[in-house]
Amino acid sequence: MFARLRSDIQCILDRDPAARSTWEVITCYPGLHAIWLHRPAYWCWHNGLKWPGRFISHFARWFTGIEIHPGAKIGERVFFDHAMGVVVGETAEIGDGCTIYQGVTLGGTSLYKGTKRHPTLGKDVVVSAGAKVLGGFEVGDGAKIGSNAVVIKPVPAGATAVGIPARIIPSKEGQSADVTEPQQARKFTAYGITQEDDPLSQAMRGLIDNASSQEHQIALLWQAIEKLSANNVQNKDCVPCDAALKEQFEAGKLNELVGK
């Protein structure tokens, strides 16, 4: 039991640079208090003591601002960072090493009792601020949910989900959602998002690069035609006056507007 308590504290010290000491974590981190209060509530709920479990859960909600149903299953080293307004449903499951930020809802879309209504998070999942994960599906190990995303379908392991409704960005390596350099693949990313995780900006950069490449090819063609016409005595003026002999497409500026 004490080893698990030490693990709860250490995971906060590892993931939150603002945590300065063990005493500060024990006394000032509501996410830790919510975890510790959930364990007796979970025990009561699964041992036939439904009302005491709900009462402990209700007290924890009042005390920490984090609402976790006593029936929810939470693994080890789970960190509720800030976490005011977090709601975790009855049949939700949170795997080991997950990080959940403020305003997150692990909710259900079904009204049928006794069914799996809430999501299952794999190991080391990061759910960013304001995200809503709704339904009885699975979010794979190492996946990341972007801020304010609304996820209504399964997320593969290592992928990133962003947007409303969420769009899935597959992992480049197939193992981690971190799309930075390979040596940084295991580095924890606060709020779950790296610089290249926005699918719209990725699409815009692709279109910009494609348009820039096509203008370059057109300019080369007109330059070749100009050279050929210069050697043709009869058709020296075959190049129109408005032909794009020079590239004018400002791909660099457009990419800066889209974002790196």
Coordinates of C-alpha atoms in Angstrom, one line a residue:
M1 CA 0.0 0.0 0.0
F2 CA 2.8 2.4 0.9
A3 CA 4.6 1.6 -2.3
R4 CA 1.5 2.6 -4.3
L5 CA 1.2 5.8 -2.3
R6 CA 4.8 6.7 -3.0
S7 CA 4.2 5.9 -6.7
D8 CA 1.2 8.3 -6.7
I9 CA 3.3 11.1 -5.4
Q10 CA 6.4 10.3 -7.6
C11 CA 4.4 10.4 -10.8
I12 CA 3.3 14.0 -10.0
L13 CA 6.9 15.0 -9.2
D14 CA 8.0 13.5 -12.5
R15 CA 5.3 15.2 -14.7
D16 CA 4.7 18.5 -13.1
P17 CA 7.7 20.9 -13.0
A18 CA 5.7 23.1 -10.5
A19 CA 5.8 20.4 -7.9
R20 CA 8.6 21.3 -5.5
S21 CA 8.4 18.7 -2.7
T22 CA 6.6 15.6 -1.5
W23 CA 4.9 17.6 1.2
E24 CA 3.6 20.1 -1.3
V25 CA 2.2 17.3 -3.4
I26 CA 0.5 15.6 -0.5
T27 CA -1.1 18.8 0.8
C28 CA -1.8 20.9 -2.3
Y29 CA -2.7 18.6 -5.2
P30 CA -6.4 17.9 -5.5
G31 CA -5.8 15.3 -8.2
L32 CA -3.9 13.2 -5.7
H33 CA -6.6 13.6 -3.1
A34 CA -9.2 12.6 -5.7
I35 CA -7.3 9.4 -6.4
W36 CA -6.9 8.6 -2.7
L37 CA -10.6 9.2 -2.0
H38 CA -11.6 7.1 -5.0
R39 CA -10.0 4.0 -3.7
P40 CA -12.3 3.5 -0.7
A41 CA -15.3 4.6 -2.8
Y42 CA -14.4 1.9 -5.4
W43 CA -14.0 -0.7 -2.7
C44 CA -17.3 0.1 -1.2
W45 CA -19.1 0.1 -4.6
H46 CA -17.7 -3.3 -5.6
N47 CA -18.4 -4.9 -2.2
G48 CA -22.1 -4.1 -2.1
L49 CA -21.9 -0.8 -0.2
K50 CA -23.3 1.4 -2.9
W51 CA -24.5 4.3 -0.9
P52 CA -21.2 4.8 1.1
G53 CA -19.3 4.6 -2.2
R54 CA -21.5 7.3 -3.7
F55 CA -21.2 9.4 -0.6
I56 CA -17.4 9.2 -0.6
S57 CA -17.4 10.1 -4.3
H58 CA -19.8 13.0 -3.6
F59 CA -17.5 14.3 -0.8
A60 CA -14.5 14.0 -3.1
R61 CA -16.3 16.0 -5.7
W62 CA -17.0 18.8 -3.2
F63 CA -13.4 18.6 -1.8
T64 CA -11.4 18.4 -5.0
G65 CA -13.7 19.5 -7.9
I66 CA -13.1 16.2 -9.6
E67 CA -16.1 13.9 -10.0
I68 CA -15.2 10.2 -10.3
H69 CA -18.0 7.6 -10.1
P70 CA -17.1 4.9 -7.5
G71 CA -17.6 2.3 -10.2
A72 CA -14.8 3.7 -12.5
K73 CA -11.6 1.7 -12.6
I74 CA -8.4 3.7 -12.3
G75 CA -4.9 2.2 -12.7
E76 CA -1.6 3.2 -11.1
R77 CA 0.4 6.4 -11.6
V78 CA -2.6 8.3 -12.9
F79 CA -2.2 12.0 -12.6
F80 CA -5.2 14.4 -12.6
D81 CA -3.3 17.7 -13.4
H82 CA -5.2 20.8 -12.2
A83 CA -8.3 18.7 -13.1
M84 CA -11.1 21.0 -11.9
G85 CA -14.3 20.0 -13.6
V86 CA -13.2 16.5 -14.6
V87 CA -16.0 13.9 -14.8
V88 CA -15.3 10.2 -15.0
G89 CA -18.3 7.9 -15.7
E90 CA -19.3 4.7 -14.0
T91 CA -17.9 2.2 -16.6
A92 CA -14.9 4.2 -17.5
E93 CA -11.4 2.6 -17.2
I94 CA -8.2 4.6 -17.0
G95 CA -5.0 2.7 -17.6
D96 CA -1.6 3.0 -15.8
G97 CA 0.4 6.2 -16.3
C98 CA -2.5 8.3 -17.8
T99 CA -2.5 12.1 -17.5
I100 CA -5.8 13.9 -17.5
Y101 CA -6.2 17.7 -17.4
Q102 CA -8.9 20.1 -16.3
G103 CA -12.4 20.0 -17.8
V104 CA -12.1 16.5 -19.3
T105 CA -15.2 14.3 -19.5
L106 CA -15.1 10.6 -19.9
G107 CA -18.7 10.2 -20.6
G108 CA -21.3 7.9 -22.2
T109 CA -23.8 8.2 -25.0
S110 CA -26.0 5.4 -24.0
L111 CA -28.8 5.2 -21.4
Y112 CA -28.8 1.4 -21.0
K113 CA -27.9 0.3 -17.5
G114 CA -25.4 -2.6 -17.2
T115 CA -23.7 -1.9 -20.5
K116 CA -20.2 -0.5 -21.2
R117 CA -21.1 3.2 -21.7
H118 CA -17.9 5.0 -21.0
P119 CA -14.4 4.9 -22.6
T120 CA -11.4 2.7 -21.7
L121 CA -8.1 4.5 -21.8
G122 CA -5.0 2.4 -22.3
K123 CA -1.6 3.0 -20.7
D124 CA 0.1 6.4 -20.8
V125 CA -2.8 8.2 -22.5
V126 CA -2.8 12.0 -22.3
V127 CA -6.2 13.7 -22.4
S128 CA -5.8 17.5 -22.7
A129 CA -7.9 20.3 -21.2
G130 CA -11.6 20.4 -22.1
A131 CA -11.6 17.2 -24.1
K132 CA -14.7 15.0 -24.2
V133 CA -14.3 11.3 -24.8
L134 CA -17.8 9.9 -25.2
G135 CA -18.7 6.3 -25.7
G136 CA -17.8 2.8 -24.7
F137 CA -14.8 2.4 -27.0
E138 CA -11.0 2.1 -26.4
V139 CA -8.3 4.7 -26.6
G140 CA -5.1 2.8 -27.3
D141 CA -1.8 2.9 -25.3
G142 CA 0.2 6.1 -25.7
A143 CA -2.5 8.0 -27.5
K144 CA -3.1 11.7 -27.1
I145 CA -6.4 13.7 -27.1
G146 CA -6.0 17.3 -28.0
S147 CA -7.6 20.2 -26.0
N148 CA -11.3 20.6 -26.5
A149 CA -11.5 17.6 -28.8
V150 CA -14.7 15.6 -29.0
V151 CA -13.8 12.0 -29.5
I152 CA -16.7 9.7 -30.4
K153 CA -14.8 6.8 -32.0
P154 CA -11.8 4.5 -31.1
V155 CA -8.3 6.0 -31.1
P156 CA -5.5 3.6 -32.2
A157 CA -2.5 3.1 -30.0
G158 CA 0.0 6.0 -30.4
A159 CA -2.3 8.2 -32.4
T160 CA -3.4 11.7 -31.7
A161 CA -7.0 12.9 -31.9
V162 CA -7.8 16.6 -32.4
G163 CA -10.8 18.7 -33.4
I164 CA -14.6 18.5 -33.3
P165 CA -15.5 15.8 -34.1
A166 CA -12.0 14.5 -33.5
R167 CA -9.8 13.6 -36.5
I168 CA -7.2 10.8 -36.0
I169 CA -3.6 11.5 -36.8
P170 CA -1.7 8.1 -37.0
S171 CA 1.7 7.8 -35.3
K172 CA 4.6 8.2 -37.7
E173 CA 6.5 5.4 -36.0
G174 CA 3.4 3.3 -35.2
Q175 CA 4.3 3.3 -31.5
S176 CA 4.0 6.8 -30.0
A177 CA 1.9 9.8 -30.8
D178 CA 5.0 12.0 -30.4
V179 CA 5.9 13.2 -33.9
T180 CA 9.1 14.9 -32.9
E181 CA 12.6 13.3 -33.3
P182 CA 12.9 9.6 -32.6
Q183 CA 15.1 10.1 -29.6
Q184 CA 12.4 12.2 -28.0
A185 CA 9.6 9.7 -28.6
R186 CA 9.3 8.7 -24.9
K187 CA 9.4 12.3 -23.6
F188 CA 6.3 13.3 -21.8
T189 CA 4.4 16.1 -23.7
A190 CA 2.4 18.4 -21.5
Y191 CA -1.2 18.8 -22.6
G192 CA -0.6 16.0 -25.1
I193 CA 0.1 18.0 -28.3
T194 CA 3.3 18.5 -30.3
Q195 CA 3.8 21.2 -32.9
E196 CA 2.9 19.1 -35.9
D197 CA -0.4 17.6 -34.6
D198 CA -2.9 19.8 -36.3
P199 CA -4.2 18.0 -39.4
L200 CA -5.6 21.2 -41.0
S201 CA -2.2 22.9 -40.9
Q202 CA -0.6 19.7 -42.2
A203 CA -3.1 19.8 -45.1
M204 CA -2.5 23.5 -45.8
R205 CA 1.3 23.0 -45.8
G206 CA 0.9 20.2 -48.3
L207 CA -1.2 22.3 -50.6
I208 CA 1.2 25.2 -50.3
D209 CA 4.2 23.0 -51.2
N210 CA 2.3 21.5 -54.1
A211 CA 1.3 24.9 -55.5
S212 CA 4.9 26.1 -55.1
S213 CA 6.2 23.1 -56.9
Q214 CA 3.8 23.5 -59.8
E215 CA 4.6 27.2 -60.3
H216 CA 8.3 26.3 -60.3
Q217 CA 7.7 23.7 -63.1
I218 CA 5.5 26.1 -65.1
A219 CA 8.3 28.8 -64.9
L220 CA 10.8 26.3 -66.1
L221 CA 8.6 25.4 -69.1
W222 CA 8.1 29.0 -70.1
Q223 CA 11.9 29.6 -69.8
A224 CA 12.5 26.7 -72.0
I225 CA 10.0 27.9 -74.6
E226 CA 11.6 31.4 -74.5
K227 CA 15.0 29.9 -75.2
L228 CA 13.6 27.8 -78.1
S229 CA 11.8 30.8 -79.6
A230 CA 14.9 32.9 -79.4
N231 CA 16.6 30.4 -81.8
N232 CA 13.6 30.4 -84.1
V233 CA 13.8 33.3 -86.5
Q234 CA 10.2 33.0 -87.7
N235 CA 8.6 32.7 -84.2
K236 CA 10.5 34.9 -81.9
D237 CA 7.4 36.3 -80.2
C238 CA 5.7 33.0 -79.4
V239 CA 6.0 33.6 -75.6
P240 CA 3.0 35.6 -74.3
C241 CA 3.8 38.9 -72.6
D242 CA 2.0 37.7 -69.4
A243 CA 3.9 34.3 -69.2
A244 CA 5.2 33.6 -65.7
L245 CA 8.9 33.4 -66.4
K246 CA 9.7 34.0 -62.7
E247 CA 8.3 32.4 -59.6
Q248 CA 6.1 34.7 -57.5
F249 CA 4.5 32.2 -55.2
E250 CA 5.5 33.1 -51.6
A251 CA 5.4 29.6 -50.1
G252 CA 7.7 30.6 -47.2
K253 CA 5.4 33.4 -46.0
L254 CA 2.3 31.2 -46.3
N255 CA 3.9 28.4 -44.3
E256 CA 4.8 30.9 -41.6
L257 CA 1.1 32.0 -41.4
V258 CA -0.1 28.4 -41.2
G259 CA 2.5 27.7 -38.5
K260 CA 5.6 25.5 -38.2

